[in-house]
mmCIF file of C-alpha atoms in Angstrom:
data_model
loop_
_atom_site.group_PDB
_atom_site.id
_atom_site.type_symbol
_atom_site.label_atom_id
_atom_site.label_comp_id
_atom_site.label_asym_id
_atom_site.label_seq_id
_atom_site.Cartn_x
_atom_site.Cartn_y
_atom_site.Cartn_z
ATOM 1 C CA MET I 1 -10.122 -15.959 -34.027
ATOM 2 C CA VAL I 2 -12.690 -13.695 -32.390
ATOM 3 C CA GLY I 3 -12.164 -15.504 -29.084
ATOM 4 C CA ALA I 4 -8.427 -14.809 -29.257
ATOM 5 C CA GLN I 5 -9.130 -11.127 -29.913
ATOM 6 C CA HIS I 6 -11.422 -10.981 -26.889
ATOM 7 C CA ALA I 7 -8.823 -12.708 -24.715
ATOM 8 C CA LEU I 8 -6.115 -10.248 -25.782
ATOM 9 C CA ALA I 9 -8.447 -7.297 -25.183
ATOM 10 C CA MET I 10 -9.254 -8.615 -21.710
ATOM 11 C CA VAL I 11 -5.583 -9.072 -20.832
ATOM 12 C CA GLY I 12 -4.876 -5.455 -21.776
ATOM 13 C CA GLY I 13 -7.670 -4.246 -19.530
ATOM 14 C CA LEU I 14 -6.424 -6.428 -16.682
ATOM 15 C CA ILE I 15 -2.788 -5.378 -16.653
ATOM 16 C CA VAL I 16 -3.100 -1.609 -17.178
ATOM 17 C CA PRO I 17 -4.663 -0.624 -13.783
ATOM 18 C CA PRO I 18 -1.897 -2.310 -11.739
ATOM 19 C CA LEU I 19 0.695 -0.574 -13.910
ATOM 20 C CA LEU I 20 -0.947 2.803 -13.240
ATOM 21 C CA ILE I 21 -1.146 2.298 -9.484
ATOM 22 C CA VAL I 22 2.617 2.173 -8.820
ATOM 23 C CA PRO I 23 3.786 5.806 -8.531
ATOM 24 C CA PHE I 24 6.570 7.072 -10.774
ATOM 25 C CA GLY I 25 9.916 7.111 -8.991
ATOM 26 C CA THR I 26 9.059 4.379 -6.476
ATOM 27 C CA PRO I 27 12.156 2.374 -5.518
ATOM 28 C CA ASN I 28 11.912 -1.096 -7.080
ATOM 29 C CA GLY I 29 8.885 0.125 -9.044
ATOM 30 C CA ASP I 30 9.312 -2.507 -11.755
ATOM 31 C CA ASP I 31 9.225 -5.282 -9.158
ATOM 32 C CA TYR I 32 6.013 -3.864 -7.687
ATOM 33 C CA LYS I 33 4.464 -3.593 -11.151
ATOM 34 C CA ARG I 34 5.319 -7.216 -11.964
ATOM 35 C CA TYR I 35 3.893 -8.353 -8.632
ATOM 36 C CA LEU I 36 0.647 -6.399 -9.047
ATOM 37 C CA VAL I 37 0.139 -7.591 -12.641
ATOM 38 C CA GLN I 38 0.654 -11.220 -11.583
ATOM 39 C CA ALA I 39 -1.701 -10.780 -8.623
ATOM 40 C CA ALA I 40 -4.339 -9.195 -10.879
ATOM 41 C CA LEU I 41 -4.151 -12.065 -13.376
ATOM 42 C CA ILE I 42 -4.275 -14.768 -10.684
ATOM 43 C CA VAL I 43 -7.178 -13.208 -8.769
ATOM 44 C CA THR I 44 -9.052 -12.527 -12.015
ATOM 45 C CA GLY I 45 -8.677 -16.168 -13.034
ATOM 46 C CA LEU I 46 -9.835 -17.485 -9.666
ATOM 47 C CA MET I 47 -12.809 -15.128 -9.395
ATOM 48 C CA THR I 48 -13.850 -15.828 -12.995
ATOM 49 C CA LEU I 49 -13.814 -19.539 -12.161
ATOM 50 C CA VAL I 50 -15.987 -18.886 -9.090
ATOM 51 C CA GLN I 51 -18.427 -16.712 -11.074
ATOM 52 C CA VAL I 52 -18.757 -19.246 -13.894
ATOM 53 C CA THR I 53 -19.255 -22.321 -11.689
ATOM 54 C CA GLY I 54 -21.753 -20.848 -9.206
ATOM 55 C CA ILE I 55 -21.241 -22.945 -6.077
ATOM 56 C CA ARG I 56 -24.364 -23.520 -3.959
ATOM 57 C CA ILE I 57 -24.193 -22.375 -0.340
ATOM 58 C CA GLY I 58 -26.982 -23.782 1.746
ATOM 59 C CA GLY I 59 -30.400 -23.951 0.146
ATOM 60 C CA LYS I 60 -31.061 -20.896 -1.994
ATOM 61 C CA PHE I 61 -27.749 -19.001 -1.907
ATOM 62 C CA MET I 62 -24.958 -19.292 -4.462
ATOM 63 C CA TRP I 63 -21.344 -18.174 -4.441
ATOM 64 C CA GLY I 64 -20.931 -16.925 -7.985
ATOM 65 C CA ALA I 65 -23.500 -16.243 -10.658
ATOM 66 C CA GLY I 66 -23.245 -19.498 -12.585
ATOM 67 C CA VAL I 67 -23.143 -17.461 -15.798
ATOM 68 C CA LEU I 68 -20.295 -17.086 -18.283
ATOM 69 C CA SER I 69 -18.664 -13.803 -17.276
ATOM 70 C CA VAL I 70 -15.181 -12.456 -16.730
ATOM 71 C CA MET I 71 -14.261 -10.803 -13.467
ATOM 72 C CA GLY I 72 -11.493 -8.254 -13.691
ATOM 73 C CA VAL I 73 -9.768 -5.142 -12.517
ATOM 74 C CA SER I 74 -11.700 -1.881 -12.623
ATOM 75 C CA PHE I 75 -10.328 1.412 -13.868
ATOM 76 C CA THR I 76 -12.721 3.349 -11.622
ATOM 77 C CA SER I 77 -10.610 2.873 -8.521
ATOM 78 C CA VAL I 78 -7.278 3.852 -10.131
ATOM 79 C CA PRO I 79 -7.478 7.637 -9.450
ATOM 80 C CA ILE I 80 -8.637 7.045 -5.879
ATOM 81 C CA VAL I 81 -5.848 4.555 -5.202
ATOM 82 C CA GLN I 82 -3.266 6.848 -6.842
ATOM 83 C CA SER I 83 -4.267 9.849 -4.736
ATOM 84 C CA THR I 84 -4.451 7.780 -1.548
ATOM 85 C CA LEU I 85 -1.025 6.256 -2.170
ATOM 86 C CA ALA I 86 0.432 9.697 -2.900
ATOM 87 C CA LYS I 87 -1.038 11.097 0.326
ATOM 88 C CA LEU I 88 0.167 8.186 2.430
ATOM 89 C CA MET I 89 3.644 8.126 0.875
ATOM 90 C CA LYS I 90 4.295 11.866 0.766
ATOM 91 C CA GLY I 91 2.116 13.148 3.590
ATOM 92 C CA GLU I 92 2.525 10.299 6.064
ATOM 93 C CA GLY I 93 6.038 9.258 5.008
ATOM 94 C CA MET I 94 5.134 5.612 4.395
ATOM 95 C CA SER I 95 6.919 3.315 1.983
ATOM 96 C CA PHE I 96 4.991 1.893 -0.977
ATOM 97 C CA ASP I 97 4.637 -1.428 0.869
ATOM 98 C CA GLU I 98 3.023 0.219 3.894
ATOM 99 C CA ALA I 99 0.805 2.538 1.858
ATOM 100 C CA TYR I 100 -0.374 -0.233 -0.465
ATOM 101 C CA GLY I 101 -1.036 -2.441 2.565
ATOM 102 C CA HIS I 102 -3.285 0.259 4.040
ATOM 103 C CA VAL I 103 -5.153 0.650 0.739
ATOM 104 C CA LEU I 104 -5.511 -3.111 0.288
ATOM 105 C CA GLY I 105 -6.757 -3.546 3.863
ATOM 106 C CA THR I 106 -9.336 -0.803 3.377
ATOM 107 C CA LEU I 107 -10.526 -2.396 0.135
ATOM 108 C CA CYS I 108 -10.805 -5.817 1.787
ATOM 109 C CA VAL I 109 -12.932 -4.423 4.623
ATOM 110 C CA SER I 110 -15.109 -2.436 2.206
ATOM 111 C CA THR I 111 -15.961 -5.590 0.234
ATOM 112 C CA LEU I 112 -18.007 -6.812 3.184
ATOM 113 C CA THR I 113 -20.819 -4.338 2.427
ATOM 114 C CA PRO I 114 -21.811 -5.773 -0.991
ATOM 115 C CA ILE I 115 -21.339 -9.293 0.339
ATOM 116 C CA LEU I 116 -23.809 -8.579 3.152
ATOM 117 C CA PHE I 117 -26.203 -6.872 0.710
ATOM 118 C CA SER I 118 -26.164 -9.995 -1.471
ATOM 119 C CA PHE I 119 -27.810 -12.021 1.311
ATOM 120 C CA LEU I 120 -30.720 -9.582 1.702
ATOM 121 C CA PRO I 121 -34.022 -10.472 0.038
ATOM 122 C CA ILE I 122 -34.828 -8.511 -3.117
ATOM 123 C CA LYS I 123 -37.849 -6.916 -1.398
ATOM 124 C CA VAL I 124 -35.603 -5.346 1.236
ATOM 125 C CA LEU I 125 -33.187 -4.083 -1.422
ATOM 126 C CA ARG I 126 -36.060 -2.526 -3.380
ATOM 127 C CA LYS I 127 -37.209 -0.706 -0.235
ATOM 128 C CA VAL I 128 -33.701 0.579 0.500
ATOM 129 C CA PHE I 129 -32.973 1.433 -3.155
ATOM 130 C CA PRO I 130 -36.341 2.109 -4.839
ATOM 131 C CA PRO I 131 -36.411 2.493 -8.639
ATOM 132 C CA VAL I 132 -36.703 6.270 -8.301
ATOM 133 C CA VAL I 133 -33.428 6.459 -6.357
ATOM 134 C CA SER I 134 -31.476 3.964 -8.469
ATOM 135 C CA GLY I 135 -32.830 5.370 -11.745
ATOM 136 C CA VAL I 136 -31.959 8.962 -10.866
ATOM 137 C CA THR I 137 -28.495 7.862 -9.692
ATOM 138 C CA ILE I 138 -27.773 6.098 -12.984
ATOM 139 C CA LEU I 139 -29.110 9.098 -14.923
ATOM 140 C CA LEU I 140 -26.869 11.514 -12.993
ATOM 141 C CA ILE I 141 -23.818 9.317 -13.576
ATOM 142 C CA GLY I 142 -24.549 9.390 -17.307
ATOM 143 C CA ILE I 143 -25.051 13.156 -17.308
ATOM 144 C CA HIS I 144 -21.761 13.640 -15.453
ATOM 145 C CA LEU I 145 -19.870 11.414 -17.918
ATOM 146 C CA THR I 146 -21.370 13.259 -20.892
ATOM 147 C CA GLY I 147 -19.369 16.367 -19.972
ATOM 148 C CA ALA I 148 -16.114 14.397 -19.983
ATOM 149 C CA GLY I 149 -16.982 12.808 -23.303
ATOM 150 C CA LEU I 150 -17.798 16.125 -24.950
ATOM 151 C CA ALA I 151 -14.653 17.781 -23.566
ATOM 152 C CA ASN I 152 -12.424 15.057 -24.984
ATOM 153 C CA TRP I 153 -14.340 14.561 -28.229
ATOM 154 C CA GLY I 154 -12.410 17.028 -30.349
ATOM 155 C CA GLY I 155 -8.816 16.024 -29.940
ATOM 156 C CA GLY I 156 -8.722 13.216 -27.463
ATOM 157 C CA SER I 157 -7.803 12.849 -23.846
ATOM 158 C CA PHE I 158 -5.951 15.729 -22.114
ATOM 159 C CA CYS I 159 -6.397 18.121 -25.074
ATOM 160 C CA SER I 160 -9.307 20.116 -23.721
ATOM 161 C CA GLN I 161 -7.842 20.868 -20.296
ATOM 162 C CA THR I 162 -5.508 23.717 -21.274
ATOM 163 C CA GLY I 163 -3.825 25.072 -24.365
ATOM 164 C CA ASN I 164 -0.481 23.724 -23.177
ATOM 165 C CA TYR I 165 0.501 20.513 -24.927
ATOM 166 C CA ASN I 166 2.952 19.404 -22.221
ATOM 167 C CA LYS I 167 0.868 17.542 -19.673
ATOM 168 C CA LEU I 168 1.480 15.371 -16.679
ATOM 169 C CA VAL I 169 0.600 11.852 -17.786
ATOM 170 C CA ASN I 170 0.703 9.470 -14.813
ATOM 171 C CA GLY I 171 2.846 11.985 -12.959
ATOM 172 C CA VAL I 172 5.440 12.284 -15.737
ATOM 173 C CA PRO I 173 5.762 15.376 -17.981
ATOM 174 C CA ALA I 174 4.986 14.176 -21.491
ATOM 175 C CA PRO I 175 4.026 15.812 -24.770
ATOM 176 C CA VAL I 176 0.445 15.115 -25.760
ATOM 177 C CA LEU I 177 -0.263 15.261 -29.458
ATOM 178 C CA CYS I 178 -3.605 16.939 -30.064
ATOM 179 C CA THR I 179 -5.371 17.677 -33.318
ATOM 180 C CA GLY I 180 -7.078 20.678 -31.779
ATOM 181 C CA ASN I 181 -7.629 22.548 -28.552
ATOM 182 C CA GLY I 182 -10.545 20.479 -27.355
ATOM 183 C CA GLN I 183 -12.887 21.892 -29.940
ATOM 184 C CA VAL I 184 -14.082 19.661 -32.749
ATOM 185 C CA MET I 185 -11.244 19.711 -35.270
ATOM 186 C CA TYR I 186 -10.276 17.039 -37.722
ATOM 187 C CA PRO I 187 -6.731 16.364 -38.992
ATOM 188 C CA TYR I 188 -7.788 16.643 -42.657
#
């Protein structure tokens, strides 16, 4: 039963980012959403299979970790992709197909950097990214996220930004029900 719960939780996390990427009001938006969700599920399945099996390449290199793990879609790129698509579609006058093709091409080229880093010996990586640099970077990311967590603690997401309860949620005006104004308030 717990495995089924984990599978359902993973599916939710896999299909939401593609749904958020397609801008509101895009012609044939539902078709694009279906396509992106299917692509996300197929690529996630294939990459999970690669990660779990860990195929040997040459002598000491492996393609995949050989450890039970699930590869998936990341929420971290959603705001960047949304803003880039909006700029390309509104500013450059591209269709969604053209704009998404530009974004996808850029992402494909940018994946070469971590692939090349994976072939470097660990000693080289430790010289390029010493523990002082990587530790401070992780600490600063945590400090930055603490502010967002504290701002949304008393009332949930979107409540602390302004006193107005009509917000733009994914580009659509929508009422946001808040229990407070971003301060710590409880509904009882």
